Amino acid sequence: MTQLASARWPGIARAPRTPLRARIARAILRPAVNQVPVRLTFADGRTWGAGGGDSPEMRVVRPKAFFARLGADTKIGFGEAYMAGDWTTGAGTDLADLLEPFAARMATIVPVPLQKLRGFVDKKLPHHQRNSVHGSRKNIEAHYDLSNDLFAEFLDPSMTYSSAWFESAEQDLEAAQMRKIDAILDDADVGPGTRVLEIGSGWGALAIRAARRGAKVTTITLSSEQAAFARRRFAEAGVDVDLQLVDYREVTGEYDAIVSVEMIEAVGEEYWATYFATIDKLLAPGGHVAIQAITMAHHRYLATRNSYGWIQKYIFPGGLIPSLEAIDRTLHEHTSLTVTNRRSLGRHYARTLREWRDNFDASWETIKTQGFDETFRRMWEFYLAYCEAGFRTGYLDVFQLSIAHRPLPNDEGFG
């Protein structure tokens, strides 16, 4: 690794020196991986894993560094080892295909007695990643302000960075994204004259779609890069959209419809109550809310809610994926809102991510001219493949949720 790359990636440039932890990691990994239909191959010809010759291959290039990273921090070290090139896929093996069997066994691959020790090894979210008003801005900037040009290389022309909803195997990504957006707007009953608040502007696709329905649209973001891009798109599209560079906690007014696509994951558990209470306060009587939220099973949310992982360190600082139960509980305890309908798009997200990754790989020669190095490439590949594997197996899901005020007792016929 060059000196410049070492300065940019200090945690990747040198493997930690933790020989005892490395030996422990090795001792735990071997029996665990021998239950998984994959092959771990080493340069000396040794092979671990339950997979045959046609199973996905994980090729361990630098065993000493690999086990050192795994021993130092299992949840972060595995991804860091891929970023560093300590392990890679074998010839003919797709990264998501390799990660899928691990994702399918996420809850069981570590023996139950050792799972009880996770409280001693899990790291908590760093204080600087808390999603306070100031912290949220820094967290959003860390990902979404990377480069509009970067995202343009792998997203569809609408620049939509969330799960699509495919109508058929033949439908292209852009059309599937418009189908997803239309479903959100339909669920929120957006039409001519509707006062719409969008929490999380993205690059403006949903706001344009809503404005073209005749709605009066206010959209908010914390990303200055996204805001500049979206404003140009609004002008080019000839739509009147009020874009504000503010935090959701700073919004005032009253809205007939509130929409938010894959924003709750960036809110942080500490602020879920504030997020939904703000929506409750801003929603007009009889109004509708539609959000799209990545979720995980409740038992996995409980197991991971107090830990700090690779995705939080390198991709989405301050992020936490909720469960449907956690959303329902927060709404019940802190708002007058309730979920009235839900639609799963999990398998559609797996396809969306695969198309993004294919686009990213095909565009890498262009992307690297923007100043992104090989470590960044491997980081982004791991991120997209890791998420794809999660949605393929159902470890992760994504829902479109329709939310409205709970009926008053009179509405239910009680008095």
mmCIF file of C-alpha atoms in Angstrom:
data_model
loop_
_atom_site.group_PDB
_atom_site.id
_atom_site.type_symbol
_atom_site.label_atom_id
_atom_site.label_comp_id
_atom_site.label_asym_id
_atom_site.label_seq_id
_atom_site.Cartn_x
_atom_site.Cartn_y
_atom_site.Cartn_z
ATOM 1 C CA MET A 1 0.000 0.000 0.000
ATOM 2 C CA THR A 2 1.386 3.396 -0.989
ATOM 3 C CA GLN A 3 2.191 6.111 1.537
ATOM 4 C CA LEU A 4 -0.767 8.172 0.304
ATOM 5 C CA ALA A 5 -3.136 5.239 0.651
ATOM 6 C CA SER A 6 -1.719 4.485 4.101
ATOM 7 C CA ALA A 7 -2.530 8.013 5.229
ATOM 8 C CA ARG A 8 -6.060 7.746 3.819
ATOM 9 C CA TRP A 9 -6.729 4.290 5.278
ATOM 10 C CA PRO A 10 -4.717 4.041 8.520
ATOM 11 C CA GLY A 11 -6.812 1.141 9.846
ATOM 12 C CA ILE A 12 -6.242 -0.853 6.668
ATOM 13 C CA ALA A 13 -2.567 -0.139 5.983
ATOM 14 C CA ARG A 14 -1.315 -2.270 8.859
ATOM 15 C CA ALA A 15 -2.922 -5.306 10.469
ATOM 16 C CA PRO A 16 -3.215 -5.195 14.287
ATOM 17 C CA ARG A 17 -0.662 -7.122 16.316
ATOM 18 C CA THR A 18 -2.818 -9.302 18.525
ATOM 19 C CA PRO A 19 -1.376 -12.826 18.304
ATOM 20 C CA LEU A 20 -3.516 -14.284 21.111
ATOM 21 C CA ARG A 21 -6.748 -12.895 19.683
ATOM 22 C CA ALA A 22 -5.697 -14.071 16.225
ATOM 23 C CA ARG A 23 -5.289 -17.622 17.523
ATOM 24 C CA ILE A 24 -8.691 -17.433 19.219
ATOM 25 C CA ALA A 25 -10.300 -16.158 16.010
ATOM 26 C CA ARG A 26 -8.720 -18.994 14.068
ATOM 27 C CA ALA A 27 -9.945 -21.551 16.602
ATOM 28 C CA ILE A 28 -13.512 -20.198 16.432
ATOM 29 C CA LEU A 29 -13.678 -19.710 12.673
ATOM 30 C CA ARG A 30 -12.612 -23.181 11.562
ATOM 31 C CA PRO A 31 -15.450 -25.196 13.170
ATOM 32 C CA ALA A 32 -17.909 -22.438 12.298
ATOM 33 C CA VAL A 33 -17.028 -22.331 8.612
ATOM 34 C CA ASN A 34 -17.039 -26.125 8.438
ATOM 35 C CA GLN A 35 -20.845 -25.869 8.802
ATOM 36 C CA VAL A 36 -21.159 -23.528 5.801
ATOM 37 C CA PRO A 37 -21.327 -24.644 2.133
ATOM 38 C CA VAL A 38 -18.277 -22.627 1.072
ATOM 39 C CA ARG A 39 -14.555 -23.276 0.638
ATOM 40 C CA LEU A 40 -11.855 -21.332 2.465
ATOM 41 C CA THR A 41 -8.638 -22.028 0.605
ATOM 42 C CA PHE A 42 -5.097 -21.223 1.668
ATOM 43 C CA ALA A 43 -1.933 -20.820 -0.395
ATOM 44 C CA ASP A 44 -0.469 -24.029 1.053
ATOM 45 C CA GLY A 45 -3.377 -26.088 -0.277
ATOM 46 C CA ARG A 46 -5.386 -26.411 2.932
ATOM 47 C CA THR A 47 -9.155 -26.064 2.614
ATOM 48 C CA TRP A 48 -11.815 -25.383 5.236
ATOM 49 C CA GLY A 49 -15.568 -25.384 4.833
ATOM 50 C CA ALA A 50 -18.414 -27.756 4.024
ATOM 51 C CA GLY A 51 -18.614 -26.833 0.344
ATOM 52 C CA GLY A 52 -17.597 -29.025 -2.569
ATOM 53 C CA GLY A 53 -15.559 -28.090 -5.611
ATOM 54 C CA ASP A 54 -18.364 -26.065 -7.181
ATOM 55 C CA SER A 55 -19.197 -24.071 -4.033
ATOM 56 C CA PRO A 56 -18.254 -20.380 -3.546
ATOM 57 C CA GLU A 57 -14.559 -19.988 -2.765
ATOM 58 C CA MET A 58 -13.028 -17.571 -0.286
ATOM 59 C CA ARG A 59 -9.302 -17.388 -0.932
ATOM 60 C CA VAL A 60 -7.242 -16.360 2.100
ATOM 61 C CA VAL A 61 -4.250 -14.484 0.695
ATOM 62 C CA ARG A 62 -2.567 -13.344 3.920
ATOM 63 C CA PRO A 63 -3.695 -15.655 6.755
ATOM 64 C CA LYS A 64 -1.691 -13.911 9.485
ATOM 65 C CA ALA A 65 -3.195 -10.494 8.738
ATOM 66 C CA PHE A 66 -6.660 -11.980 8.156
ATOM 67 C CA PHE A 67 -6.849 -13.697 11.530
ATOM 68 C CA ALA A 68 -5.264 -10.709 13.276
ATOM 69 C CA ARG A 69 -8.011 -8.416 11.976
ATOM 70 C CA LEU A 70 -10.695 -10.962 12.788
ATOM 71 C CA GLY A 71 -9.357 -11.370 16.293
ATOM 72 C CA ALA A 72 -9.043 -7.647 16.944
ATOM 73 C CA ASP A 73 -12.673 -6.946 15.997
ATOM 74 C CA THR A 74 -14.767 -9.672 14.404
ATOM 75 C CA LYS A 75 -17.613 -7.429 13.212
ATOM 76 C CA ILE A 76 -15.293 -4.916 11.577
ATOM 77 C CA GLY A 77 -12.201 -7.000 10.848
ATOM 78 C CA PHE A 78 -13.808 -9.300 8.284
ATOM 79 C CA GLY A 79 -14.720 -6.394 6.020
ATOM 80 C CA GLU A 80 -11.435 -4.607 6.668
ATOM 81 C CA ALA A 81 -9.550 -7.740 5.671
ATOM 82 C CA TYR A 82 -11.373 -7.695 2.326
ATOM 83 C CA MET A 83 -10.567 -3.995 1.883
ATOM 84 C CA ALA A 84 -6.903 -4.736 2.573
ATOM 85 C CA GLY A 85 -6.812 -7.699 0.177
ATOM 86 C CA ASP A 86 -6.091 -10.202 2.963
ATOM 87 C CA TRP A 87 -8.827 -12.352 1.439
ATOM 88 C CA THR A 88 -10.667 -12.333 -1.855
ATOM 89 C CA THR A 89 -12.997 -14.499 -3.897
ATOM 90 C CA GLY A 90 -11.747 -17.458 -5.865
ATOM 91 C CA ALA A 91 -11.884 -17.618 -9.643
ATOM 92 C CA GLY A 92 -15.477 -17.729 -10.837
ATOM 93 C CA THR A 93 -16.949 -16.845 -7.428
ATOM 94 C CA ASP A 94 -19.175 -13.801 -7.059
ATOM 95 C CA LEU A 95 -18.752 -11.922 -3.791
ATOM 96 C CA ALA A 96 -22.467 -11.886 -2.936
ATOM 97 C CA ASP A 97 -22.703 -15.625 -3.675
ATOM 98 C CA LEU A 98 -19.897 -16.182 -1.174
ATOM 99 C CA LEU A 99 -21.420 -13.963 1.493
ATOM 100 C CA GLU A 100 -24.948 -15.345 1.131
ATOM 101 C CA PRO A 101 -24.379 -18.614 3.062
ATOM 102 C CA PHE A 102 -22.858 -16.617 5.913
ATOM 103 C CA ALA A 103 -25.782 -14.162 5.913
ATOM 104 C CA ALA A 104 -28.231 -17.060 6.039
ATOM 105 C CA ARG A 105 -26.514 -18.339 9.209
ATOM 106 C CA MET A 106 -25.815 -14.992 10.848
ATOM 107 C CA ALA A 107 -27.708 -15.867 14.021
ATOM 108 C CA THR A 108 -26.216 -19.344 14.445
ATOM 109 C CA ILE A 109 -22.726 -19.423 12.956
ATOM 110 C CA VAL A 110 -21.168 -18.431 16.301
ATOM 111 C CA PRO A 111 -21.901 -21.067 18.976
ATOM 112 C CA VAL A 112 -24.561 -20.020 21.499
ATOM 113 C CA PRO A 113 -22.199 -20.103 24.530
ATOM 114 C CA LEU A 114 -19.864 -17.673 22.750
ATOM 115 C CA GLN A 115 -22.774 -15.436 21.713
ATOM 116 C CA LYS A 116 -23.350 -14.748 25.389
ATOM 117 C CA LEU A 117 -19.931 -13.067 25.483
ATOM 118 C CA ARG A 118 -20.768 -10.520 22.763
ATOM 119 C CA GLY A 119 -21.393 -7.849 25.377
ATOM 120 C CA PHE A 120 -17.704 -8.041 26.295
ATOM 121 C CA VAL A 121 -16.418 -7.688 22.738
ATOM 122 C CA ASP A 122 -18.977 -5.475 21.000
ATOM 123 C CA LYS A 123 -18.001 -1.838 20.656
ATOM 124 C CA LYS A 124 -20.639 0.815 21.167
ATOM 125 C CA LEU A 125 -21.386 3.575 18.684
ATOM 126 C CA PRO A 126 -18.728 6.296 19.061
ATOM 127 C CA HIS A 127 -20.019 9.467 20.667
ATOM 128 C CA HIS A 128 -19.175 11.554 17.593
ATOM 129 C CA GLN A 129 -21.580 9.427 15.514
ATOM 130 C CA ARG A 130 -24.623 10.219 17.664
ATOM 131 C CA ASN A 131 -27.417 11.659 15.558
ATOM 132 C CA SER A 132 -27.816 14.977 17.316
ATOM 133 C CA VAL A 133 -28.628 17.881 15.027
ATOM 134 C CA HIS A 134 -24.903 18.531 14.561
ATOM 135 C CA GLY A 135 -23.949 14.852 14.472
ATOM 136 C CA SER A 136 -26.582 13.984 11.865
ATOM 137 C CA ARG A 137 -25.219 16.599 9.501
ATOM 138 C CA LYS A 138 -21.681 15.183 9.808
ATOM 139 C CA ASN A 139 -22.921 11.612 9.393
ATOM 140 C CA ILE A 140 -24.925 12.426 6.264
ATOM 141 C CA GLU A 141 -22.070 14.426 4.740
ATOM 142 C CA ALA A 142 -19.676 11.495 5.273
ATOM 143 C CA HIS A 143 -21.640 9.357 2.808
ATOM 144 C CA TYR A 144 -23.854 11.487 0.603
ATOM 145 C CA ASP A 145 -21.322 14.251 -0.018
ATOM 146 C CA LEU A 146 -18.691 11.842 -1.356
ATOM 147 C CA SER A 147 -19.358 12.923 -4.944
ATOM 148 C CA ASN A 148 -22.460 13.337 -7.080
ATOM 149 C CA ASP A 149 -20.376 12.071 -9.990
ATOM 150 C CA LEU A 150 -19.631 8.841 -8.102
ATOM 151 C CA PHE A 151 -23.301 8.082 -7.496
ATOM 152 C CA ALA A 152 -24.177 8.989 -11.077
ATOM 153 C CA GLU A 153 -21.874 6.228 -12.296
ATOM 154 C CA PHE A 154 -23.821 3.379 -10.670
ATOM 155 C CA LEU A 155 -27.369 4.638 -10.006
ATOM 156 C CA ASP A 156 -30.042 4.742 -12.691
ATOM 157 C CA PRO A 157 -30.657 8.041 -14.557
ATOM 158 C CA SER A 158 -33.229 9.134 -11.942
ATOM 159 C CA MET A 159 -30.439 9.062 -9.302
ATOM 160 C CA THR A 160 -32.632 7.073 -6.911
ATOM 161 C CA TYR A 161 -30.631 5.502 -4.067
ATOM 162 C CA SER A 162 -33.105 3.090 -2.484
ATOM 163 C CA SER A 163 -34.817 -0.177 -3.355
ATOM 164 C CA ALA A 164 -36.672 -0.327 -6.632
ATOM 165 C CA TRP A 165 -39.918 -2.266 -7.147
ATOM 166 C CA PHE A 166 -39.694 -4.383 -10.288
ATOM 167 C CA GLU A 167 -42.858 -5.326 -12.117
ATOM 168 C CA SER A 168 -41.130 -8.022 -14.182
ATOM 169 C CA ALA A 169 -37.757 -9.538 -14.931
ATOM 170 C CA GLU A 170 -37.589 -7.431 -18.081
ATOM 171 C CA GLN A 171 -38.294 -4.061 -16.450
ATOM 172 C CA ASP A 172 -35.253 -1.792 -16.265
ATOM 173 C CA LEU A 173 -34.010 -0.196 -13.075
ATOM 174 C CA GLU A 174 -35.199 3.334 -13.810
ATOM 175 C CA ALA A 175 -38.748 2.211 -14.545
ATOM 176 C CA ALA A 176 -38.750 0.079 -11.387
ATOM 177 C CA GLN A 177 -37.605 3.087 -9.360
ATOM 178 C CA MET A 178 -40.480 5.175 -10.743
ATOM 179 C CA ARG A 179 -42.881 2.360 -9.851
ATOM 180 C CA LYS A 180 -41.534 2.429 -6.279
ATOM 181 C CA ILE A 181 -41.878 6.212 -6.053
ATOM 182 C CA ASP A 182 -45.406 6.145 -7.432
ATOM 183 C CA ALA A 183 -46.364 3.535 -4.828
ATOM 184 C CA ILE A 184 -45.081 5.786 -2.027
ATOM 185 C CA LEU A 185 -46.981 8.775 -3.414
ATOM 186 C CA ASP A 186 -50.143 6.697 -3.882
ATOM 187 C CA ASP A 187 -49.908 5.395 -0.313
ATOM 188 C CA ALA A 188 -49.618 9.000 0.928
ATOM 189 C CA ASP A 189 -52.582 10.030 -1.270
ATOM 190 C CA VAL A 190 -50.545 12.692 -3.065
ATOM 191 C CA GLY A 191 -52.423 14.612 -5.747
ATOM 192 C CA PRO A 192 -53.208 18.121 -6.947
ATOM 193 C CA GLY A 193 -52.892 20.645 -4.131
ATOM 194 C CA THR A 194 -51.513 18.174 -1.562
ATOM 195 C CA ARG A 195 -49.079 19.781 0.855
ATOM 196 C CA VAL A 196 -46.185 17.285 0.830
ATOM 197 C CA LEU A 197 -43.164 17.091 3.105
ATOM 198 C CA GLU A 198 -40.344 14.792 2.007
ATOM 199 C CA ILE A 199 -37.823 13.979 4.724
ATOM 200 C CA GLY A 200 -34.604 13.140 2.908
ATOM 201 C CA SER A 201 -34.460 14.646 -0.578
ATOM 202 C CA GLY A 202 -31.992 12.326 -2.209
ATOM 203 C CA TRP A 203 -31.211 13.756 -5.625
ATOM 204 C CA GLY A 204 -34.749 15.002 -6.163
ATOM 205 C CA ALA A 205 -36.542 12.235 -8.102
ATOM 206 C CA LEU A 206 -39.476 11.811 -5.702
ATOM 207 C CA ALA A 207 -40.000 15.558 -5.275
ATOM 208 C CA ILE A 208 -40.167 16.001 -9.057
ATOM 209 C CA ARG A 209 -42.660 13.136 -9.362
ATOM 210 C CA ALA A 210 -44.841 14.618 -6.616
ATOM 211 C CA ALA A 211 -44.695 18.125 -8.079
ATOM 212 C CA ARG A 212 -45.790 16.786 -11.456
ATOM 213 C CA ARG A 213 -48.916 15.448 -9.731
ATOM 214 C CA GLY A 214 -49.743 19.033 -8.830
ATOM 215 C CA ALA A 215 -48.645 18.771 -5.196
ATOM 216 C CA LYS A 216 -47.047 21.596 -3.222
ATOM 217 C CA VAL A 217 -43.736 19.991 -2.263
ATOM 218 C CA THR A 218 -41.282 20.800 0.515
ATOM 219 C CA THR A 219 -38.231 18.551 0.647
ATOM 220 C CA ILE A 220 -35.408 18.605 3.196
ATOM 221 C CA THR A 221 -31.864 17.283 3.239
ATOM 222 C CA LEU A 222 -28.617 17.693 5.182
ATOM 223 C CA SER A 223 -26.415 17.003 2.164
ATOM 224 C CA SER A 224 -25.218 20.162 0.430
ATOM 225 C CA GLU A 225 -24.051 18.092 -2.567
ATOM 226 C CA GLN A 226 -27.477 16.526 -2.992
ATOM 227 C CA ALA A 227 -29.188 19.882 -2.496
ATOM 228 C CA ALA A 228 -27.172 21.562 -5.250
ATOM 229 C CA PHE A 229 -27.829 18.693 -7.635
ATOM 230 C CA ALA A 230 -31.553 18.510 -6.833
ATOM 231 C CA ARG A 231 -32.051 22.247 -7.290
ATOM 232 C CA ARG A 232 -30.566 22.013 -10.786
ATOM 233 C CA ARG A 233 -32.868 19.111 -11.583
ATOM 234 C CA PHE A 234 -35.929 21.013 -10.357
ATOM 235 C CA ALA A 235 -35.061 23.911 -12.634
ATOM 236 C CA GLU A 236 -34.459 21.612 -15.600
ATOM 237 C CA ALA A 237 -37.750 19.803 -14.942
ATOM 238 C CA GLY A 238 -39.623 23.098 -14.614
ATOM 239 C CA VAL A 239 -41.135 22.232 -11.247
ATOM 240 C CA ASP A 240 -41.551 24.432 -8.186
ATOM 241 C CA VAL A 241 -40.137 22.611 -5.172
ATOM 242 C CA ASP A 242 -39.154 24.185 -1.850
ATOM 243 C CA LEU A 243 -35.862 22.517 -0.937
ATOM 244 C CA GLN A 244 -34.533 23.297 2.535
ATOM 245 C CA LEU A 245 -31.117 22.380 3.913
ATOM 246 C CA VAL A 246 -32.408 21.654 7.420
ATOM 247 C CA ASP A 247 -32.748 18.841 9.938
ATOM 248 C CA TYR A 248 -36.143 17.161 10.282
ATOM 249 C CA ARG A 249 -36.299 18.466 13.857
ATOM 250 C CA GLU A 250 -36.216 22.029 12.540
ATOM 251 C CA VAL A 251 -39.210 21.752 10.181
ATOM 252 C CA THR A 252 -42.367 23.736 10.898
ATOM 253 C CA GLY A 253 -45.791 23.888 9.289
ATOM 254 C CA GLU A 254 -48.584 21.439 8.536
ATOM 255 C CA TYR A 255 -48.649 18.853 5.761
ATOM 256 C CA ASP A 256 -51.291 16.618 4.240
ATOM 257 C CA ALA A 257 -48.724 14.010 3.276
ATOM 258 C CA ILE A 258 -45.304 13.171 4.708
ATOM 259 C CA VAL A 259 -43.017 10.792 2.835
ATOM 260 C CA SER A 260 -39.576 9.488 3.710
ATOM 261 C CA VAL A 261 -37.635 6.836 1.798
ATOM 262 C CA GLU A 262 -34.943 4.885 3.662
ATOM 263 C CA MET A 263 -34.282 7.753 6.038
ATOM 264 C CA ILE A 264 -35.140 6.109 9.363
ATOM 265 C CA GLU A 265 -31.986 3.955 9.167
ATOM 266 C CA ALA A 266 -29.937 7.149 9.578
ATOM 267 C CA VAL A 267 -31.973 8.508 12.501
ATOM 268 C CA GLY A 268 -30.509 6.318 15.240
ATOM 269 C CA GLU A 269 -32.480 4.493 17.923
ATOM 270 C CA GLU A 270 -31.923 7.313 20.402
ATOM 271 C CA TYR A 271 -33.928 9.635 18.142
ATOM 272 C CA TRP A 272 -36.648 7.368 16.739
ATOM 273 C CA ALA A 273 -39.186 8.784 19.165
ATOM 274 C CA THR A 274 -38.240 12.337 18.139
ATOM 275 C CA TYR A 275 -38.419 11.446 14.444
ATOM 276 C CA PHE A 276 -41.916 9.963 14.635
ATOM 277 C CA ALA A 277 -43.164 12.579 17.116
ATOM 278 C CA THR A 278 -42.032 15.266 14.663
ATOM 279 C CA ILE A 279 -43.973 13.571 11.859
ATOM 280 C CA ASP A 280 -46.999 13.320 14.159
ATOM 281 C CA LYS A 281 -46.781 17.033 14.980
ATOM 282 C CA LEU A 282 -46.432 18.111 11.334
ATOM 283 C CA LEU A 283 -49.166 15.860 9.919
ATOM 284 C CA ALA A 284 -52.503 17.550 9.287
ATOM 285 C CA PRO A 285 -55.702 15.894 10.563
ATOM 286 C CA GLY A 286 -56.664 13.184 8.100
ATOM 287 C CA GLY A 287 -53.182 13.236 6.575
ATOM 288 C CA HIS A 288 -51.153 10.283 5.352
ATOM 289 C CA VAL A 289 -47.568 9.137 5.936
ATOM 290 C CA ALA A 290 -45.629 6.735 3.708
ATOM 291 C CA ILE A 291 -42.118 5.650 4.551
ATOM 292 C CA GLN A 292 -39.773 3.060 3.110
ATOM 293 C CA ALA A 293 -37.660 1.418 5.788
ATOM 294 C CA ILE A 294 -34.957 -1.246 5.777
ATOM 295 C CA THR A 295 -35.663 -3.692 8.594
ATOM 296 C CA MET A 296 -34.330 -6.800 10.253
ATOM 297 C CA ALA A 297 -35.967 -9.442 12.420
ATOM 298 C CA HIS A 298 -36.664 -8.219 15.931
ATOM 299 C CA HIS A 299 -34.365 -10.750 17.614
ATOM 300 C CA ARG A 300 -31.486 -9.633 15.378
ATOM 301 C CA TYR A 301 -32.226 -5.976 16.068
ATOM 302 C CA LEU A 302 -32.085 -6.707 19.811
ATOM 303 C CA ALA A 303 -28.793 -8.570 19.390
ATOM 304 C CA THR A 304 -27.103 -5.821 17.347
ATOM 305 C CA ARG A 305 -28.640 -2.567 18.572
ATOM 306 C CA ASN A 306 -25.812 -1.774 20.993
ATOM 307 C CA SER A 307 -22.895 -2.740 18.777
ATOM 308 C CA TYR A 308 -20.721 -0.946 16.248
ATOM 309 C CA GLY A 309 -20.077 -2.681 12.954
ATOM 310 C CA TRP A 310 -18.298 -2.356 9.645
ATOM 311 C CA ILE A 311 -21.205 -0.613 7.897
ATOM 312 C CA GLN A 312 -21.341 2.067 10.606
ATOM 313 C CA LYS A 313 -17.591 2.620 10.504
ATOM 314 C CA TYR A 314 -17.146 2.820 6.749
ATOM 315 C CA ILE A 315 -20.490 3.411 5.026
ATOM 316 C CA PHE A 316 -23.306 4.853 7.163
ATOM 317 C CA PRO A 317 -21.999 6.520 10.340
ATOM 318 C CA GLY A 318 -24.607 6.562 13.082
ATOM 319 C CA GLY A 319 -26.905 4.159 11.257
ATOM 320 C CA LEU A 320 -29.101 1.488 12.818
ATOM 321 C CA ILE A 321 -31.654 -0.755 11.126
ATOM 322 C CA PRO A 322 -34.912 -1.131 13.082
ATOM 323 C CA SER A 323 -37.362 -4.009 13.250
ATOM 324 C CA LEU A 324 -41.041 -3.685 12.397
ATOM 325 C CA GLU A 325 -41.786 -4.337 16.059
ATOM 326 C CA ALA A 326 -39.496 -1.500 17.148
ATOM 327 C CA ILE A 327 -41.246 0.883 14.744
ATOM 328 C CA ASP A 328 -44.682 -0.197 15.965
ATOM 329 C CA ARG A 329 -43.640 0.213 19.596
ATOM 330 C CA THR A 330 -42.158 3.658 19.022
ATOM 331 C CA LEU A 331 -45.307 4.831 17.248
ATOM 332 C CA HIS A 332 -47.523 3.459 20.014
ATOM 333 C CA GLU A 333 -45.515 4.919 22.884
ATOM 334 C CA HIS A 334 -44.625 8.332 21.464
ATOM 335 C CA THR A 335 -47.212 9.293 18.853
ATOM 336 C CA SER A 336 -50.860 9.113 17.839
ATOM 337 C CA LEU A 337 -49.801 7.277 14.669
ATOM 338 C CA THR A 338 -50.135 3.648 13.626
ATOM 339 C CA VAL A 339 -49.093 1.486 10.682
ATOM 340 C CA THR A 340 -52.094 0.743 8.457
ATOM 341 C CA ASN A 341 -50.430 -1.237 5.666
ATOM 342 C CA ARG A 342 -47.045 -2.718 4.786
ATOM 343 C CA ARG A 343 -45.461 -3.969 1.571
ATOM 344 C CA SER A 344 -42.220 -5.983 1.467
ATOM 345 C CA LEU A 345 -39.693 -5.238 -1.269
ATOM 346 C CA GLY A 346 -36.807 -7.309 0.084
ATOM 347 C CA ARG A 347 -36.197 -9.475 -2.987
ATOM 348 C CA HIS A 348 -36.415 -6.355 -5.152
ATOM 349 C CA TYR A 349 -33.634 -4.770 -3.091
ATOM 350 C CA ALA A 350 -31.365 -7.739 -3.749
ATOM 351 C CA ARG A 351 -31.802 -7.171 -7.490
ATOM 352 C CA THR A 352 -31.382 -3.404 -7.117
ATOM 353 C CA LEU A 353 -28.098 -3.861 -5.291
ATOM 354 C CA ARG A 354 -26.847 -6.341 -7.857
ATOM 355 C CA GLU A 355 -27.524 -3.857 -10.655
ATOM 356 C CA TRP A 356 -25.758 -1.100 -8.719
ATOM 357 C CA ARG A 357 -22.733 -3.343 -8.169
ATOM 358 C CA ASP A 358 -22.608 -4.339 -11.827
ATOM 359 C CA ASN A 359 -22.766 -0.664 -12.800
ATOM 360 C CA PHE A 360 -20.068 0.232 -10.270
ATOM 361 C CA ASP A 361 -17.730 -2.486 -11.566
ATOM 362 C CA ALA A 362 -18.357 -1.518 -15.188
ATOM 363 C CA SER A 363 -17.675 2.151 -14.406
ATOM 364 C CA TRP A 364 -14.627 1.690 -12.192
ATOM 365 C CA GLU A 365 -12.141 3.038 -14.732
ATOM 366 C CA THR A 366 -14.128 6.286 -14.773
ATOM 367 C CA ILE A 367 -14.743 6.345 -11.022
ATOM 368 C CA LYS A 368 -11.068 6.024 -10.151
ATOM 369 C CA THR A 369 -10.284 9.171 -12.153
ATOM 370 C CA GLN A 370 -12.403 11.033 -9.569
ATOM 371 C CA GLY A 371 -9.747 10.306 -6.923
ATOM 372 C CA PHE A 372 -11.036 7.004 -5.507
ATOM 373 C CA ASP A 373 -8.430 4.332 -4.921
ATOM 374 C CA GLU A 374 -8.341 0.533 -4.910
ATOM 375 C CA THR A 375 -9.166 0.315 -1.209
ATOM 376 C CA PHE A 376 -12.283 2.379 -1.818
ATOM 377 C CA ARG A 377 -13.242 0.068 -4.687
ATOM 378 C CA ARG A 378 -12.999 -3.011 -2.487
ATOM 379 C CA MET A 379 -14.866 -1.240 0.302
ATOM 380 C CA TRP A 380 -17.736 -0.306 -2.022
ATOM 381 C CA GLU A 381 -17.852 -3.796 -3.561
ATOM 382 C CA PHE A 382 -18.028 -5.367 -0.114
ATOM 383 C CA TYR A 383 -20.770 -2.955 0.985
ATOM 384 C CA LEU A 384 -22.992 -3.632 -2.027
ATOM 385 C CA ALA A 385 -22.421 -7.405 -2.009
ATOM 386 C CA TYR A 386 -22.836 -7.666 1.781
ATOM 387 C CA CYS A 387 -26.202 -5.907 1.592
ATOM 388 C CA GLU A 388 -27.303 -7.928 -1.432
ATOM 389 C CA ALA A 389 -26.588 -11.155 0.440
ATOM 390 C CA GLY A 390 -28.596 -9.896 3.412
ATOM 391 C CA PHE A 391 -31.671 -9.212 1.274
ATOM 392 C CA ARG A 392 -31.303 -12.459 -0.679
ATOM 393 C CA THR A 393 -31.519 -14.500 2.501
ATOM 394 C CA GLY A 394 -34.165 -12.442 4.277
ATOM 395 C CA TYR A 395 -31.741 -11.414 7.003
ATOM 396 C CA LEU A 396 -32.646 -7.910 5.836
ATOM 397 C CA ASP A 397 -35.956 -6.729 4.420
ATOM 398 C CA VAL A 398 -37.349 -3.402 3.268
ATOM 399 C CA PHE A 399 -40.949 -2.288 3.706
ATOM 400 C CA GLN A 400 -43.141 0.454 2.387
ATOM 401 C CA LEU A 401 -45.239 1.413 5.410
ATOM 402 C CA SER A 402 -48.484 3.359 5.287
ATOM 403 C CA ILE A 403 -48.996 5.301 8.518
ATOM 404 C CA ALA A 404 -51.901 7.432 9.736
ATOM 405 C CA HIS A 405 -53.347 8.846 12.946
ATOM 406 C CA ARG A 406 -54.974 6.204 15.124
ATOM 407 C CA PRO A 407 -58.757 6.357 15.014
ATOM 408 C CA LEU A 408 -60.389 8.142 17.934
ATOM 409 C CA PRO A 409 -62.725 6.044 20.120
ATOM 410 C CA ASN A 410 -65.762 7.579 18.392
ATOM 411 C CA ASP A 411 -64.425 6.416 15.037
ATOM 412 C CA GLU A 412 -64.466 2.847 16.325
ATOM 413 C CA GLY A 413 -68.025 3.029 17.608
ATOM 414 C CA PHE A 414 -67.290 3.326 21.336
ATOM 415 C CA GLY A 415 -69.545 6.067 22.615
#
